[in-house]
Amino acid sequence: DTEVTQTPKHLVMGMTNKKSLKCEQHMGHRAMYWYKQKAKKPPELMFVYSYEKLSINESVPSRFSPECPNSSLLNLHLHALQPEDSALYLCASSQDSQLSYEQYFGPGTRLTVT
Amino acid sequence: GQSLEQPSEVTAVEGAIVQINCTYQTSGFYGLSWYQQHDGGAPTFLSYNALDGLEETGRFSSFLSRSDSYGYLLLQELQMKDSASYFCAALNQAGTALIFGKGTTLSVSS
């Protein structure tokens, strides 16, 4: 099973809402990633979790809060977002953070902030 | 820091061969990955070159020259379904995260 799942597929939220994105993998991977992708742009790294510990935070605003409850799950909590945060949010995993050249991506959550 | 340069667009016809180039400048280099992303879809891993030379996987091949800081993805016997964005990517200096190039949009016509 080489699948990474993400829910929801689409999300529309107001600037005062709180919502969460979820990501799950059952490949036994120990590194998980959150990316943000705008149209016609490459994925932009936000966070890296390695063995359930946050190892990289790419200076992401605090209105994005990641959480890794266990080795299979990754959440991204959203609060007080801005319209410019509208994007495709991709979750990915790799066997290990030292093997991050080969990542498996989920289908993404398309987020619209109104 | 890391930067990867690739052409923004490439067009070709079905059955043709196309080469997508990637040049990189990195403060530490481990190897070059390639990803494919269809419109509205997720990036999918295609290949990784850690050593110089050509790696072949079916219709797709990837090449790396460390001395020239250069790599390419070669797509043969192009099909309409190959129309997608292709990203080259390299690991950061710590080797723990991928930095992507800006992507090349490949359009295959009949």
PDB file of C-alpha atoms in Angstrom:
ATOM      1  CA  ASP A   1       0.000   0.000   0.000  1.00  0.00           C
ATOM      2  CA  THR A   2       1.692   3.185  -1.211  1.00  0.00           C
ATOM      3  CA  GLU A   3      -1.198   5.474  -0.448  1.00  0.00           C
ATOM      4  CA  VAL A   4      -1.307   8.701   1.481  1.00  0.00           C
ATOM      5  CA  THR A   5      -4.836   9.888   2.207  1.00  0.00           C
ATOM      6  CA  GLN A   6      -5.948  13.405   3.015  1.00  0.00           C
ATOM      7  CA  THR A   7      -9.250  14.787   4.235  1.00  0.00           C
ATOM      8  CA  PRO A   8     -11.137  16.833   3.371  1.00  0.00           C
ATOM      9  CA  LYS A   9     -10.590  17.148  -0.386  1.00  0.00           C
ATOM     10  CA  HIS A  10     -12.005  20.656  -0.427  1.00  0.00           C
ATOM     11  CA  LEU A  11     -12.439  23.180   2.362  1.00  0.00           C
ATOM     12  CA  VAL A  12     -13.925  26.649   2.359  1.00  0.00           C
ATOM     13  CA  MET A  13     -13.445  28.633   5.531  1.00  0.00           C
ATOM     14  CA  GLY A  14     -13.863  32.156   6.754  1.00  0.00           C
ATOM     15  CA  MET A  15     -11.073  34.144   8.276  1.00  0.00           C
ATOM     16  CA  THR A  16     -12.396  33.626  11.801  1.00  0.00           C
ATOM     17  CA  ASN A  17     -12.904  29.860  11.517  1.00  0.00           C
ATOM     18  CA  LYS A  18     -10.832  27.063  13.001  1.00  0.00           C
ATOM     19  CA  LYS A  19     -10.449  23.920  10.932  1.00  0.00           C
ATOM     20  CA  SER A  20      -8.082  20.983  10.639  1.00  0.00           C
ATOM     21  CA  LEU A  21      -6.591  19.066   7.735  1.00  0.00           C
ATOM     22  CA  LYS A  22      -5.837  15.394   8.201  1.00  0.00           C
ATOM     23  CA  CYS A  23      -3.298  13.110   6.602  1.00  0.00           C
ATOM     24  CA  GLU A  24      -2.751   9.386   7.054  1.00  0.00           C
ATOM     25  CA  GLN A  25      -0.273   6.829   5.756  1.00  0.00           C
ATOM     26  CA  HIS A  26       0.128   3.126   6.533  1.00  0.00           C
ATOM     27  CA  MET A  27       3.449   2.486   4.842  1.00  0.00           C
ATOM     28  CA  GLY A  28       5.416   2.573   8.074  1.00  0.00           C
ATOM     29  CA  HIS A  29       7.102   5.771   6.984  1.00  0.00           C
ATOM     30  CA  ARG A  30       8.754   7.750   9.766  1.00  0.00           C
ATOM     31  CA  ALA A  31       8.936  11.156   8.064  1.00  0.00           C
ATOM     32  CA  MET A  32       5.892  13.225   7.135  1.00  0.00           C
ATOM     33  CA  TYR A  33       5.637  16.590   5.466  1.00  0.00           C
ATOM     34  CA  TRP A  34       3.208  19.448   4.872  1.00  0.00           C
ATOM     35  CA  TYR A  35       3.505  21.496   1.693  1.00  0.00           C
ATOM     36  CA  LYS A  36       1.589  24.455   0.341  1.00  0.00           C
ATOM     37  CA  GLN A  37       1.164  24.745  -3.418  1.00  0.00           C
ATOM     38  CA  LYS A  38      -0.198  27.681  -5.349  1.00  0.00           C
ATOM     39  CA  ALA A  39      -1.362  27.313  -8.946  1.00  0.00           C
ATOM     40  CA  LYS A  40       1.452  26.871 -11.484  1.00  0.00           C
ATOM     41  CA  LYS A  41       4.052  26.883  -8.668  1.00  0.00           C
ATOM     42  CA  PRO A  42       6.125  24.111  -7.073  1.00  0.00           C
ATOM     43  CA  PRO A  43       5.226  22.644  -3.693  1.00  0.00           C
ATOM     44  CA  GLU A  44       6.581  24.831  -0.909  1.00  0.00           C
ATOM     45  CA  LEU A  45       7.714  23.035   2.237  1.00  0.00           C
ATOM     46  CA  MET A  46       6.012  24.069   5.470  1.00  0.00           C
ATOM     47  CA  PHE A  47       6.816  21.437   8.104  1.00  0.00           C
ATOM     48  CA  VAL A  48       8.720  18.184   8.493  1.00  0.00           C
ATOM     49  CA  TYR A  49       8.063  15.581  11.173  1.00  0.00           C
ATOM     50  CA  SER A  50      10.652  12.917  11.769  1.00  0.00           C
ATOM     51  CA  TYR A  51       9.797  10.079  14.158  1.00  0.00           C
ATOM     52  CA  GLU A  52       6.788  12.099  15.319  1.00  0.00           C
ATOM     53  CA  LYS A  53       8.892  15.100  16.284  1.00  0.00           C
ATOM     54  CA  LEU A  54       8.818  18.406  14.466  1.00  0.00           C
ATOM     55  CA  SER A  55      12.212  18.724  12.805  1.00  0.00           C
ATOM     56  CA  ILE A  56      11.680  21.558  10.320  1.00  0.00           C
ATOM     57  CA  ASN A  57       9.422  24.598  10.460  1.00  0.00           C
ATOM     58  CA  GLU A  58      10.013  26.765   7.427  1.00  0.00           C
ATOM     59  CA  SER A  59       9.104  30.020   9.221  1.00  0.00           C
ATOM     60  CA  VAL A  60       5.413  29.314   8.782  1.00  0.00           C
ATOM     61  CA  PRO A  61       2.999  31.796  10.427  1.00  0.00           C
ATOM     62  CA  SER A  62       1.545  30.624  13.732  1.00  0.00           C
ATOM     63  CA  ARG A  63      -1.960  30.516  12.267  1.00  0.00           C
ATOM     64  CA  PHE A  64      -0.806  27.130  10.888  1.00  0.00           C
ATOM     65  CA  SER A  65      -0.200  24.611  13.651  1.00  0.00           C
ATOM     66  CA  PRO A  66       0.976  21.073  12.855  1.00  0.00           C
ATOM     67  CA  GLU A  67       0.444  18.030  15.003  1.00  0.00           C
ATOM     68  CA  CYS A  68       1.642  14.446  14.715  1.00  0.00           C
ATOM     69  CA  PRO A  69      -0.482  12.293  17.069  1.00  0.00           C
ATOM     70  CA  ASN A  70       1.246   9.066  16.007  1.00  0.00           C
ATOM     71  CA  SER A  71       3.495   7.689  13.306  1.00  0.00           C
ATOM     72  CA  SER A  72       0.620   7.292  10.814  1.00  0.00           C
ATOM     73  CA  LEU A  73      -1.222  10.560  11.298  1.00  0.00           C
ATOM     74  CA  LEU A  74      -0.452  14.178  10.608  1.00  0.00           C
ATOM     75  CA  ASN A  75      -2.772  17.107  11.209  1.00  0.00           C
ATOM     76  CA  LEU A  76      -2.601  20.745  10.244  1.00  0.00           C
ATOM     77  CA  HIS A  77      -4.701  23.039  12.414  1.00  0.00           C
ATOM     78  CA  LEU A  78      -5.828  26.270  10.816  1.00  0.00           C
ATOM     79  CA  HIS A  79      -6.930  29.401  12.622  1.00  0.00           C
ATOM     80  CA  ALA A  80      -7.513  33.009  11.556  1.00  0.00           C
ATOM     81  CA  LEU A  81      -6.307  32.405   8.027  1.00  0.00           C
ATOM     82  CA  GLN A  82      -5.960  35.061   5.372  1.00  0.00           C
ATOM     83  CA  PRO A  83      -7.292  34.930   1.780  1.00  0.00           C
ATOM     84  CA  GLU A  84      -3.702  34.579   0.522  1.00  0.00           C
ATOM     85  CA  ASP A  85      -3.541  31.248   2.371  1.00  0.00           C
ATOM     86  CA  SER A  86      -5.898  29.789  -0.222  1.00  0.00           C
ATOM     87  CA  ALA A  87      -3.932  26.996  -1.905  1.00  0.00           C
ATOM     88  CA  LEU A  88      -3.571  23.245  -2.313  1.00  0.00           C
ATOM     89  CA  TYR A  89      -2.174  21.722   0.886  1.00  0.00           C
ATOM     90  CA  LEU A  90      -0.249  18.543   0.262  1.00  0.00           C
ATOM     91  CA  CYS A  91       0.839  15.945   2.757  1.00  0.00           C
ATOM     92  CA  ALA A  92       3.707  13.597   1.936  1.00  0.00           C
ATOM     93  CA  SER A  93       5.672  10.852   3.618  1.00  0.00           C
ATOM     94  CA  SER A  94       9.011   9.146   3.150  1.00  0.00           C
ATOM     95  CA  GLN A  95      10.571   6.082   4.700  1.00  0.00           C
ATOM     96  CA  ASP A  96      12.911   8.242   6.727  1.00  0.00           C
ATOM     97  CA  SER A  97      13.877  11.910   6.718  1.00  0.00           C
ATOM     98  CA  GLN A  98      17.290  10.854   5.411  1.00  0.00           C
ATOM     99  CA  LEU A  99      15.533   9.249   2.426  1.00  0.00           C
ATOM    100  CA  SER A 100      13.354  12.253   1.680  1.00  0.00           C
ATOM    101  CA  TYR A 101      14.352  12.260  -1.995  1.00  0.00           C
ATOM    102  CA  GLU A 102      11.520   9.746  -2.549  1.00  0.00           C
ATOM    103  CA  GLN A 103       8.290  11.078  -1.138  1.00  0.00           C
ATOM    104  CA  TYR A 104       4.744   9.839  -1.509  1.00  0.00           C
ATOM    105  CA  PHE A 105       2.156  12.567  -1.762  1.00  0.00           C
ATOM    106  CA  GLY A 106      -1.501  12.586  -0.855  1.00  0.00           C
ATOM    107  CA  PRO A 107      -4.083  14.084  -3.232  1.00  0.00           C
ATOM    108  CA  GLY A 108      -4.181  17.315  -1.275  1.00  0.00           C
ATOM    109  CA  THR A 109      -6.798  19.532   0.327  1.00  0.00           C
ATOM    110  CA  ARG A 110      -7.872  22.487  -1.779  1.00  0.00           C
ATOM    111  CA  LEU A 111      -8.404  25.302   0.702  1.00  0.00           C
ATOM    112  CA  THR A 112     -10.297  28.493  -0.020  1.00  0.00           C
ATOM    113  CA  VAL A 113     -10.280  31.266   2.581  1.00  0.00           C
ATOM    114  CA  THR A 114     -13.085  33.778   2.197  1.00  0.00           C
TER     115      THR A 114
ATOM    116  CA  GLY B   1      21.141  27.915  -0.400  1.00  0.00           C
ATOM    117  CA  GLN B   2      19.613  25.773  -3.112  1.00  0.00           C
ATOM    118  CA  SER B   3      18.279  26.794  -6.509  1.00  0.00           C
ATOM    119  CA  LEU B   4      17.168  24.643  -9.413  1.00  0.00           C
ATOM    120  CA  GLU B   5      16.494  25.970 -12.881  1.00  0.00           C
ATOM    121  CA  GLN B   6      14.364  24.261 -15.493  1.00  0.00           C
ATOM    122  CA  PRO B   7      12.480  25.490 -18.581  1.00  0.00           C
ATOM    123  CA  SER B   8       8.956  26.670 -17.870  1.00  0.00           C
ATOM    124  CA  GLU B   9       7.323  24.992 -20.866  1.00  0.00           C
ATOM    125  CA  VAL B  10       8.052  22.292 -23.405  1.00  0.00           C
ATOM    126  CA  THR B  11       5.794  21.131 -26.241  1.00  0.00           C
ATOM    127  CA  ALA B  12       6.020  17.948 -28.282  1.00  0.00           C
ATOM    128  CA  VAL B  13       3.911  15.581 -30.361  1.00  0.00           C
ATOM    129  CA  GLU B  14       2.845  12.048 -29.613  1.00  0.00           C
ATOM    130  CA  GLY B  15       5.549   9.487 -30.251  1.00  0.00           C
ATOM    131  CA  ALA B  16       8.356  12.012 -29.983  1.00  0.00           C
ATOM    132  CA  ILE B  17      11.214  12.208 -27.470  1.00  0.00           C
ATOM    133  CA  VAL B  18      11.588  15.177 -25.154  1.00  0.00           C
ATOM    134  CA  GLN B  19      14.327  16.159 -22.713  1.00  0.00           C
ATOM    135  CA  ILE B  20      13.667  18.388 -19.701  1.00  0.00           C
ATOM    136  CA  ASN B  21      16.847  19.929 -18.322  1.00  0.00           C
ATOM    137  CA  CYS B  22      17.607  20.954 -14.770  1.00  0.00           C
ATOM    138  CA  THR B  23      20.634  22.884 -13.564  1.00  0.00           C
ATOM    139  CA  TYR B  24      21.248  23.324  -9.889  1.00  0.00           C
ATOM    140  CA  GLN B  25      23.247  25.363  -7.433  1.00  0.00           C
ATOM    141  CA  THR B  26      23.364  23.839  -3.986  1.00  0.00           C
ATOM    142  CA  SER B  27      25.539  24.271  -0.923  1.00  0.00           C
ATOM    143  CA  GLY B  28      25.449  20.517  -0.384  1.00  0.00           C
ATOM    144  CA  PHE B  29      24.325  18.003  -2.993  1.00  0.00           C
ATOM    145  CA  TYR B  30      23.102  14.458  -2.515  1.00  0.00           C
ATOM    146  CA  GLY B  31      21.280  13.767  -5.745  1.00  0.00           C
ATOM    147  CA  LEU B  32      18.458  14.820  -8.055  1.00  0.00           C
ATOM    148  CA  SER B  33      14.850  13.660  -7.936  1.00  0.00           C
ATOM    149  CA  TRP B  34      12.133  14.031 -10.548  1.00  0.00           C
ATOM    150  CA  TYR B  35       8.407  14.288  -9.912  1.00  0.00           C
ATOM    151  CA  GLN B  36       5.404  14.362 -12.227  1.00  0.00           C
ATOM    152  CA  GLN B  37       2.223  16.244 -11.414  1.00  0.00           C
ATOM    153  CA  HIS B  38      -0.926  16.195 -13.523  1.00  0.00           C
ATOM    154  CA  ASP B  39      -3.308  19.134 -13.307  1.00  0.00           C
ATOM    155  CA  GLY B  40      -5.304  18.819 -10.119  1.00  0.00           C
ATOM    156  CA  GLY B  41      -3.289  15.813  -8.985  1.00  0.00           C
ATOM    157  CA  ALA B  42      -0.548  15.030  -6.516  1.00  0.00           C
ATOM    158  CA  PRO B  43       3.151  14.938  -7.367  1.00  0.00           C
ATOM    159  CA  THR B  44       4.357  11.409  -8.011  1.00  0.00           C
ATOM    160  CA  PHE B  45       7.953  10.268  -7.691  1.00  0.00           C
ATOM    161  CA  LEU B  46       9.607   9.294 -10.972  1.00  0.00           C
ATOM    162  CA  SER B  47      13.300   8.819 -10.306  1.00  0.00           C
ATOM    163  CA  TYR B  48      16.349   9.667  -8.232  1.00  0.00           C
ATOM    164  CA  ASN B  49      19.955   9.951  -9.359  1.00  0.00           C
ATOM    165  CA  ALA B  50      22.602   9.978  -6.663  1.00  0.00           C
ATOM    166  CA  LEU B  51      25.467   9.051  -8.998  1.00  0.00           C
ATOM    167  CA  ASP B  52      26.490  10.288 -12.428  1.00  0.00           C
ATOM    168  CA  GLY B  53      24.948   8.511 -15.366  1.00  0.00           C
ATOM    169  CA  LEU B  54      21.672   7.412 -16.827  1.00  0.00           C
ATOM    170  CA  GLU B  55      18.886   5.607 -14.967  1.00  0.00           C
ATOM    171  CA  GLU B  56      16.191   4.035 -17.108  1.00  0.00           C
ATOM    172  CA  THR B  57      12.665   3.166 -16.006  1.00  0.00           C
ATOM    173  CA  GLY B  58      10.495   2.180 -18.940  1.00  0.00           C
ATOM    174  CA  ARG B  59       9.840   5.145 -21.228  1.00  0.00           C
ATOM    175  CA  PHE B  60      11.415   7.558 -18.741  1.00  0.00           C
ATOM    176  CA  SER B  61      15.136   7.998 -18.113  1.00  0.00           C
ATOM    177  CA  SER B  62      16.978  10.409 -15.873  1.00  0.00           C
ATOM    178  CA  PHE B  63      20.569  11.574 -16.142  1.00  0.00           C
ATOM    179  CA  LEU B  64      22.927  13.311 -13.757  1.00  0.00           C
ATOM    180  CA  SER B  65      26.300  14.983 -14.191  1.00  0.00           C
ATOM    181  CA  ARG B  66      27.639  16.203 -10.859  1.00  0.00           C
ATOM    182  CA  SER B  67      30.630  17.914 -12.450  1.00  0.00           C
ATOM    183  CA  ASP B  68      28.279  20.038 -14.600  1.00  0.00           C
ATOM    184  CA  SER B  69      25.610  20.504 -11.866  1.00  0.00           C
ATOM    185  CA  TYR B  70      23.149  19.319 -14.450  1.00  0.00           C
ATOM    186  CA  GLY B  71      20.550  16.661 -14.943  1.00  0.00           C
ATOM    187  CA  TYR B  72      17.726  15.854 -17.293  1.00  0.00           C
ATOM    188  CA  LEU B  73      14.601  13.788 -17.600  1.00  0.00           C
ATOM    189  CA  LEU B  74      14.135  12.041 -20.932  1.00  0.00           C
ATOM    190  CA  LEU B  75      10.664  10.957 -21.979  1.00  0.00           C
ATOM    191  CA  GLN B  76      10.403   8.636 -24.968  1.00  0.00           C
ATOM    192  CA  GLU B  77       7.439   7.521 -27.079  1.00  0.00           C
ATOM    193  CA  LEU B  78       5.417  10.402 -25.739  1.00  0.00           C
ATOM    194  CA  GLN B  79       1.746   9.846 -25.041  1.00  0.00           C
ATOM    195  CA  MET B  80      -1.029  12.362 -24.425  1.00  0.00           C
ATOM    196  CA  LYS B  81      -1.156  11.241 -20.797  1.00  0.00           C
ATOM    197  CA  ASP B  82       2.415  12.503 -20.331  1.00  0.00           C
ATOM    198  CA  SER B  83       1.073  16.065 -20.470  1.00  0.00           C
ATOM    199  CA  ALA B  84       1.847  17.270 -16.970  1.00  0.00           C
ATOM    200  CA  SER B  85       4.229  19.390 -14.924  1.00  0.00           C
ATOM    201  CA  TYR B  86       7.629  17.913 -14.194  1.00  0.00           C
ATOM    202  CA  PHE B  87       9.714  19.064 -11.240  1.00  0.00           C
ATOM    203  CA  CYS B  88      13.340  18.428 -10.514  1.00  0.00           C
ATOM    204  CA  ALA B  89      14.172  18.499  -6.814  1.00  0.00           C
ATOM    205  CA  ALA B  90      17.236  18.315  -4.600  1.00  0.00           C
ATOM    206  CA  LEU B  91      17.699  17.733  -0.906  1.00  0.00           C
ATOM    207  CA  ASN B  92      18.535  20.606   1.403  1.00  0.00           C
ATOM    208  CA  GLN B  93      21.971  20.866   2.971  1.00  0.00           C
ATOM    209  CA  ALA B  94      20.968  18.645   5.899  1.00  0.00           C
ATOM    210  CA  GLY B  95      19.543  16.056   3.516  1.00  0.00           C
ATOM    211  CA  THR B  96      16.204  16.121   5.299  1.00  0.00           C
ATOM    212  CA  ALA B  97      13.875  17.994   2.951  1.00  0.00           C
ATOM    213  CA  LEU B  98      13.303  18.489  -0.760  1.00  0.00           C
ATOM    214  CA  ILE B  99      13.686  21.774  -2.579  1.00  0.00           C
ATOM    215  CA  PHE B 100      11.750  21.840  -5.848  1.00  0.00           C
ATOM    216  CA  GLY B 101      12.535  23.573  -9.105  1.00  0.00           C
ATOM    217  CA  LYS B 102       9.819  25.798 -10.535  1.00  0.00           C
ATOM    218  CA  GLY B 103       8.545  23.051 -12.801  1.00  0.00           C
ATOM    219  CA  THR B 104       8.282  22.426 -16.533  1.00  0.00           C
ATOM    220  CA  THR B 105       4.860  22.149 -18.146  1.00  0.00           C
ATOM    221  CA  LEU B 106       4.929  19.530 -20.870  1.00  0.00           C
ATOM    222  CA  SER B 107       2.177  19.655 -23.481  1.00  0.00           C
ATOM    223  CA  VAL B 108       1.850  16.673 -25.803  1.00  0.00           C
ATOM    224  CA  SER B 109      -0.298  17.077 -28.878  1.00  0.00           C
ATOM    225  CA  SER B 110      -1.532  14.550 -31.425  1.00  0.00           C
TER     226      SER B 110
END
